Short mmCIF file of C-alpha atoms in Angstrom, two decimals:
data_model
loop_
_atom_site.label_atom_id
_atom_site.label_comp_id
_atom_site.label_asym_id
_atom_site.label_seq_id
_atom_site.Cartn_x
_atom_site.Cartn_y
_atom_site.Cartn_z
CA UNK P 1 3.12 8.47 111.88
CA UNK P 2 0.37 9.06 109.44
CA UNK P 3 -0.23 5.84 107.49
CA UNK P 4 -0.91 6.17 103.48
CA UNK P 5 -2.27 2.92 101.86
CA UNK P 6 -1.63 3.14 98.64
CA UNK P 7 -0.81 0.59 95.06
CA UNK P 8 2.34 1.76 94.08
CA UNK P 9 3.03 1.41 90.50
CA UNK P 10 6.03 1.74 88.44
CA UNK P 11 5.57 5.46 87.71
CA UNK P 12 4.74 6.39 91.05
CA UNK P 13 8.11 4.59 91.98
CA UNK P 14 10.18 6.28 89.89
CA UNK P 15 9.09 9.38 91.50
CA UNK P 16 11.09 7.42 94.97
CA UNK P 17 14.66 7.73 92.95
CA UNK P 18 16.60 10.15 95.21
CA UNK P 19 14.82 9.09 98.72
CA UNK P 20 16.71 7.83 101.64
CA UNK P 21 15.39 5.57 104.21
CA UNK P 22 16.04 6.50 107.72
CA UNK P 23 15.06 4.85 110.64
CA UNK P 24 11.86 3.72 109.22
CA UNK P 25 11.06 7.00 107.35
CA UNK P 26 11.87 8.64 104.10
CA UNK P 27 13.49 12.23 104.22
CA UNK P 28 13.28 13.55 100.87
CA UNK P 29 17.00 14.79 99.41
CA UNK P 30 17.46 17.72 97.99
CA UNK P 31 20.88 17.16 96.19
CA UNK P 32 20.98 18.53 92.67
CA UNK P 33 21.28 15.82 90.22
CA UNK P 34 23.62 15.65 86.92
CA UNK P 35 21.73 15.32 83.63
CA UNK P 36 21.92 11.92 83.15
CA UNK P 37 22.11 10.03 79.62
CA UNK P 38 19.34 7.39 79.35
CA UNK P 39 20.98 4.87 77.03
CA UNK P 40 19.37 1.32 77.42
CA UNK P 41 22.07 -0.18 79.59
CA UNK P 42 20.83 2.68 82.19
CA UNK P 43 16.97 2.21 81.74
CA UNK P 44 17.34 -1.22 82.27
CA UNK P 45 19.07 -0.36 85.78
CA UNK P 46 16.82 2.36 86.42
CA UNK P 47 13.86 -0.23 85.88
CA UNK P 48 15.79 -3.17 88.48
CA UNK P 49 16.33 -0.37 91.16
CA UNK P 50 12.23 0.40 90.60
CA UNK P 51 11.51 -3.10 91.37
CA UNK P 52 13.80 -3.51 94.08
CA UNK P 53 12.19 -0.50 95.72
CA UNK P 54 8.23 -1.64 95.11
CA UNK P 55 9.60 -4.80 96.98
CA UNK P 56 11.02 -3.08 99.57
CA UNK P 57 8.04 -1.02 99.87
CA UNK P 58 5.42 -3.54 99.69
CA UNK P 59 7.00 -5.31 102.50
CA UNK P 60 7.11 -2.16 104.93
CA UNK P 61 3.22 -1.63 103.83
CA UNK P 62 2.25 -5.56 104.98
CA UNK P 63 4.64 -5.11 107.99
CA UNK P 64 2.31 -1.74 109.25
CA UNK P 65 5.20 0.51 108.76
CA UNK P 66 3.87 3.18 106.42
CA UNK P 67 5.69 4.99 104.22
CA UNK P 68 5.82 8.58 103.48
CA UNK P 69 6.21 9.56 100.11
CA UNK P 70 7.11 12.57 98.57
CA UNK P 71 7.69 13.30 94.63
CA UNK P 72 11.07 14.38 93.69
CA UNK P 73 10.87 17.62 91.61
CA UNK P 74 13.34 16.53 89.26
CA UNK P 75 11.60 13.07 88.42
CA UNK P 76 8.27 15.08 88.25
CA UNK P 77 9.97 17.08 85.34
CA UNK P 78 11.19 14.94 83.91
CA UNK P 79 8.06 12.64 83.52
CA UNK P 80 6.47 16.06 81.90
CA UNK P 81 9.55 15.77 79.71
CA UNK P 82 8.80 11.71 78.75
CA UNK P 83 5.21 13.11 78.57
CA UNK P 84 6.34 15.08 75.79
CA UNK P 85 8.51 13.73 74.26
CA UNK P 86 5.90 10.63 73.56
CA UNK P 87 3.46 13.30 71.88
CA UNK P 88 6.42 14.61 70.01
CA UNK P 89 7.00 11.29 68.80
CA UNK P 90 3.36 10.03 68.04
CA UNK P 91 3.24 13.22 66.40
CA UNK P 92 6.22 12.13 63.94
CA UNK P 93 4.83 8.61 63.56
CA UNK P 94 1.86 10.31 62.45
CA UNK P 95 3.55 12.89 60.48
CA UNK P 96 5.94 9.53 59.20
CA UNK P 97 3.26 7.59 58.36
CA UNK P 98 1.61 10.29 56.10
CA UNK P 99 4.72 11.49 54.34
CA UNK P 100 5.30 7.49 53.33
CA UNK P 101 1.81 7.33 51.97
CA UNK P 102 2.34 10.53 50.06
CA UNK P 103 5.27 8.59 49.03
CA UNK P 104 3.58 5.83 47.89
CA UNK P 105 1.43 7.86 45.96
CA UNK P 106 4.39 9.96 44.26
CA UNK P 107 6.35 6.96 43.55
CA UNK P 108 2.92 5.51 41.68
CA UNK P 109 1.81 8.34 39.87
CA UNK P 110 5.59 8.62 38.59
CA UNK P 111 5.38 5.50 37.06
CA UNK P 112 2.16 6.05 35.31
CA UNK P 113 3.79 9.29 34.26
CA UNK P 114 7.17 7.20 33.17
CA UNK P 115 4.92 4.80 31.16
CA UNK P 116 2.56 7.57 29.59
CA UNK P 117 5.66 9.38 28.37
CA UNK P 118 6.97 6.16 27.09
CA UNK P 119 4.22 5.72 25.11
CA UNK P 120 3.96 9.39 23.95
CA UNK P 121 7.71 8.73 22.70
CA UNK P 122 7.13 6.10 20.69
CA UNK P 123 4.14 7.79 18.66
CA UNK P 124 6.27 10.25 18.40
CA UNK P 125 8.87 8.72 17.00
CA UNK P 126 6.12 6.87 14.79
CA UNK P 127 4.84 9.67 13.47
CA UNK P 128 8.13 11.44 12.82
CA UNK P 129 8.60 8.14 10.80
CA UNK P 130 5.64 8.37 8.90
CA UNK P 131 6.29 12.20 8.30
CA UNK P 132 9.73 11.65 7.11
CA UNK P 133 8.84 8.72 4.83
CA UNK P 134 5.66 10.95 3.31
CA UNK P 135 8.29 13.97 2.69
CA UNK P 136 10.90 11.72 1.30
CA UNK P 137 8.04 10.34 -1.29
CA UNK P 138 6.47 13.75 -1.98
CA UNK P 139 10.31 14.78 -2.97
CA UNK P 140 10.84 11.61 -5.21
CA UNK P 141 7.65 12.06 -6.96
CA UNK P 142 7.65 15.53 -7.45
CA UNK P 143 11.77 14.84 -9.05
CA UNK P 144 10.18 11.58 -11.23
CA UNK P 145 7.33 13.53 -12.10
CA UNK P 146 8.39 17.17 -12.72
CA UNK P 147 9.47 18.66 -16.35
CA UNK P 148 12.60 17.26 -17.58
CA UNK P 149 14.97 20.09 -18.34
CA UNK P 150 18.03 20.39 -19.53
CA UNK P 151 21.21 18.86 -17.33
CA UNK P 152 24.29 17.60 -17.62
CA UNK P 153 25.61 16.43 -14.46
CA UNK P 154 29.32 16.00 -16.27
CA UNK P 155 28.95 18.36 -19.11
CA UNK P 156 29.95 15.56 -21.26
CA UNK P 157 26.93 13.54 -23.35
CA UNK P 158 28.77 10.14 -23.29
CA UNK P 159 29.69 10.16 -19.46
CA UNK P 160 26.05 11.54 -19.25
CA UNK P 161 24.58 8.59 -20.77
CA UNK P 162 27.13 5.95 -19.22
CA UNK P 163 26.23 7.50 -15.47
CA UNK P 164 22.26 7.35 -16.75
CA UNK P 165 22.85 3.45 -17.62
CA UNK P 166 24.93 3.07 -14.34
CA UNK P 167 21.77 4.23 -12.40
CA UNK P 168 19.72 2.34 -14.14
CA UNK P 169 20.95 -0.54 -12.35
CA UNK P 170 20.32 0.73 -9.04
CA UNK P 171 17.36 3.04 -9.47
CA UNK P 172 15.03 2.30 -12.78
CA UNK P 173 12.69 5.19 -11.93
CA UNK P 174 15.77 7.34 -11.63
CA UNK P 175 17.61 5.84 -14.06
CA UNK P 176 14.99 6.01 -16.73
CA UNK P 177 14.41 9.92 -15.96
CA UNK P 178 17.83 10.39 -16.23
CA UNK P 179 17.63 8.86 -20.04
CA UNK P 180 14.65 11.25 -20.55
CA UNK P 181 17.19 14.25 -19.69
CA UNK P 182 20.00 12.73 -21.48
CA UNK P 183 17.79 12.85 -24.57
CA UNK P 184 16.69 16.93 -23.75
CA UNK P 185 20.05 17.69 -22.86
CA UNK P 186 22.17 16.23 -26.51
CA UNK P 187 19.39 16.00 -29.21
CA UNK P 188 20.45 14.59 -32.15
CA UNK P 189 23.51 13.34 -30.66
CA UNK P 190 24.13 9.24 -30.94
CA UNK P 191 24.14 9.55 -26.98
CA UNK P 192 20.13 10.58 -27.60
CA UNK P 193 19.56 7.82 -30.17
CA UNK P 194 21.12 5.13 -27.66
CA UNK P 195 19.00 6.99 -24.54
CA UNK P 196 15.82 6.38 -26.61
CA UNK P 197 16.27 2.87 -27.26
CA UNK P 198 17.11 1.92 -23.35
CA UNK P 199 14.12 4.15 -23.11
CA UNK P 200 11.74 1.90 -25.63
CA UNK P 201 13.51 -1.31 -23.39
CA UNK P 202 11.65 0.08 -20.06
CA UNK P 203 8.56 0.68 -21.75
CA UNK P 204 8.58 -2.78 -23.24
CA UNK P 205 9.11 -4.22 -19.75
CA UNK P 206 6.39 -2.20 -18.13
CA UNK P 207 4.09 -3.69 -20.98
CA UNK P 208 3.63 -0.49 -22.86
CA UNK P 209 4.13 -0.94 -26.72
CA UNK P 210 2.05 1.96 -27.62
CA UNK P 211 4.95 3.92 -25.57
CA UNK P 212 7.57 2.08 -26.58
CA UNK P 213 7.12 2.95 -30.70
CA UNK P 214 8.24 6.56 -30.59
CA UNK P 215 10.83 5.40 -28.27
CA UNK P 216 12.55 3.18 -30.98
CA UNK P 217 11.65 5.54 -33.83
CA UNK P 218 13.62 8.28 -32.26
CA UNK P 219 16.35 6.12 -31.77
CA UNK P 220 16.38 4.97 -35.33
CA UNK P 221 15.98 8.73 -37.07
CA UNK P 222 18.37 8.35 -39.84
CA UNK P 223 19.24 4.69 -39.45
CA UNK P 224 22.11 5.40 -37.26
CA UNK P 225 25.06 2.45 -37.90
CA UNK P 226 25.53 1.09 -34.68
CA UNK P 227 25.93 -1.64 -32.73
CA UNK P 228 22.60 -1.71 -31.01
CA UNK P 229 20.12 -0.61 -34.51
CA UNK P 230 19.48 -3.95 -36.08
CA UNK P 231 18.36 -5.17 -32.60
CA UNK P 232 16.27 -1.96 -31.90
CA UNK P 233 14.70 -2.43 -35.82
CA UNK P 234 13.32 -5.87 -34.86
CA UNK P 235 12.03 -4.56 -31.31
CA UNK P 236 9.78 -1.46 -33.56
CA UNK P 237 8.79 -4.49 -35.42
CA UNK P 238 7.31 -6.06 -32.96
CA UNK P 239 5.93 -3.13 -30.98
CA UNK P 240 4.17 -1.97 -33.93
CA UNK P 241 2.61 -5.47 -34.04
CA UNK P 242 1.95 -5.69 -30.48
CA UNK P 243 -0.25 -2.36 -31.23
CA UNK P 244 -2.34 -3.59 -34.35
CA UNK P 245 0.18 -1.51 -37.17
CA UNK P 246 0.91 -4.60 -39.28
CA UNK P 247 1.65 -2.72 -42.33
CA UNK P 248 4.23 -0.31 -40.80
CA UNK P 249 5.96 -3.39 -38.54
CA UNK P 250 6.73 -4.88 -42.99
CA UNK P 251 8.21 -1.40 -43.49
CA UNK P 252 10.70 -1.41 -40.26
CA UNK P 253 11.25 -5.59 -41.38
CA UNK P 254 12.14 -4.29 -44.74
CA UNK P 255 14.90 -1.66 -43.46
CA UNK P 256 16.25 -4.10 -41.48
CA UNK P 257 17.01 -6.47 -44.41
CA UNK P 258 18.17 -3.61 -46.62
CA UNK P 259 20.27 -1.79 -44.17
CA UNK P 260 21.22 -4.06 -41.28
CA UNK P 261 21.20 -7.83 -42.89
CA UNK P 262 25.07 -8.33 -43.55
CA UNK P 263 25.71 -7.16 -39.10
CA UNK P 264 23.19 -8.76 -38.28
CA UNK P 265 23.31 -12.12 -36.38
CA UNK P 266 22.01 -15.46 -37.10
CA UNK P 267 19.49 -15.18 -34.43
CA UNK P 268 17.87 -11.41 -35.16
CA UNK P 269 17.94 -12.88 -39.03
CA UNK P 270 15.85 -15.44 -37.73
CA UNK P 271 13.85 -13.30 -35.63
CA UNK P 272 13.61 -11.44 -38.53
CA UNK P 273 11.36 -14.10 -40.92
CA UNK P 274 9.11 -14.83 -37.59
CA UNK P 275 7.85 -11.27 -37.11
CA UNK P 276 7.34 -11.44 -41.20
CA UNK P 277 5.08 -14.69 -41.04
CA UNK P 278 3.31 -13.43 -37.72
CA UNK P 279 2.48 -9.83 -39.26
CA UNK P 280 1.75 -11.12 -42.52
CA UNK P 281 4.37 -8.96 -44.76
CA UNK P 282 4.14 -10.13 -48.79
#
């Protein structure tokens, strides 16, 4: 029998699955093999039946008994098969590996992207801020500083004036605009002549006399008998003093002694000699 040294590895082996020894020589079989599922528990048998046969083999070769070997056609295959199956594979590793770094990349440029619009959000909602709060003062100044026209909100110049006073509390620049329109709106009315002396009160306060002296002269136009005059007599007393008009602040001193003396209190009598001594009347 021909003898065939050869190193017989574990794939050359595998190509032995399906060989029969007989009488000290291989005959090759031909029976058609079921497709066989290679789960591990059947690899790992598949790889103890390999090593049994190298042994066997190995020992034949040292005892001078060669061995003929032929491939079987279906191991053949299916190494091709494995063959291809490992490209395949690689290939999807490969293919694996670069959609995970494209991943990567996605996942980073998304958070940028998440962060960047963050950002852009809150400027936006910034500058809507801003925007809003520059309208809402363009409106208010353009409604404080507009003409004042004639309105009546209740069509009534004593609930007028009371809601003018009750907004005064809450809002002075609307409050005192809404005494400037109270005035417009009922001229000549004892609503107006009250309006006018709140009126002189706010310019007093803002530390405007000058303003404040028309003020309390409209409110006094015909030395209205009211609760409020002899007070508002002493305050055009001492605006007119405050602005340098000595001679007139006598004159509105000597009204209030000849019209508002007997109603008037202790303290605005009193009140009443100080502003005499401090603008000098005779």
């Amino acid at each position: 029998m021909l003898k065939l040294p050869f190193r017989l590895t574990k794939t050359a082996a595998m190509t032995a699955i399906g060989l029969t020894l007989i009488g000290g020589a291989v005959v090759a079989q031909t029976v058609p093999m079921e497709a066989v599922q290679w789960d591990k528990r059947r690899l790992d048998q598949l790889d103890r039946n390999v090593r049994r046969l190298e042994r066997a083999l190995t020992q034949r070769n040292a005892a001078g008994q060669p061995v003929l070997v032929e491939p079987d056609p279906e191991v053949v295959a299916m190494q091709g098969q494995l063959q291809i199956m490992e490209r395949r594979l690689s290939d999807l590793e490969q293919t694996f590996q670069r959609v995970n770094a494209d991943g990567e990349r996605l996942t980073f440029q998304l958070d940028e992207a998440t962060r960047d619009n963050a950002a852009l959000s809150r400027r936006m909602r910034d500058l809507e801020g801003r925007v809003e709060r520059a309208e809402t003062a363009a409106q208010e100044e353009a409604e404080l500083n507009g003409p004042i026209v004639a309105n009546s909100p209740t069509g009534d110049a004593a609930q007028d004036l009371t809601a003018a006073l009750r907004l005064l509390g809450t809002d002075g620049p609307r409050g005192q605009r809404a005494l400037e329109t109270v005035i417009v709106t009922w001229p000549n009315t004892p609503q107006s002549r009250e309006a006018n002396s709140r009126l002189g009160d706010l310019y007093v306060a803002a530390r405007d006399n000058a303003a404040a002296v028309p003020a309390y002269a409209a409110a006094l136009n015909g030395w209205p008998r009211t609760p409020w005059a002899p007070e508002t007599t002493l305050k055009l007393a001492e605006a007119l003093r405050a602005t340098d008009r000595a001679t007139q602040a006598c004159g509105a001193l000597t009204e209030f002694t000849r019209r508002y003396a007997e109603t008037a209190t202790a303290a605005q009598k009193t009140r009443a000699t100080q502003l005499r001594t401090r603008a000098n009347c005779s």
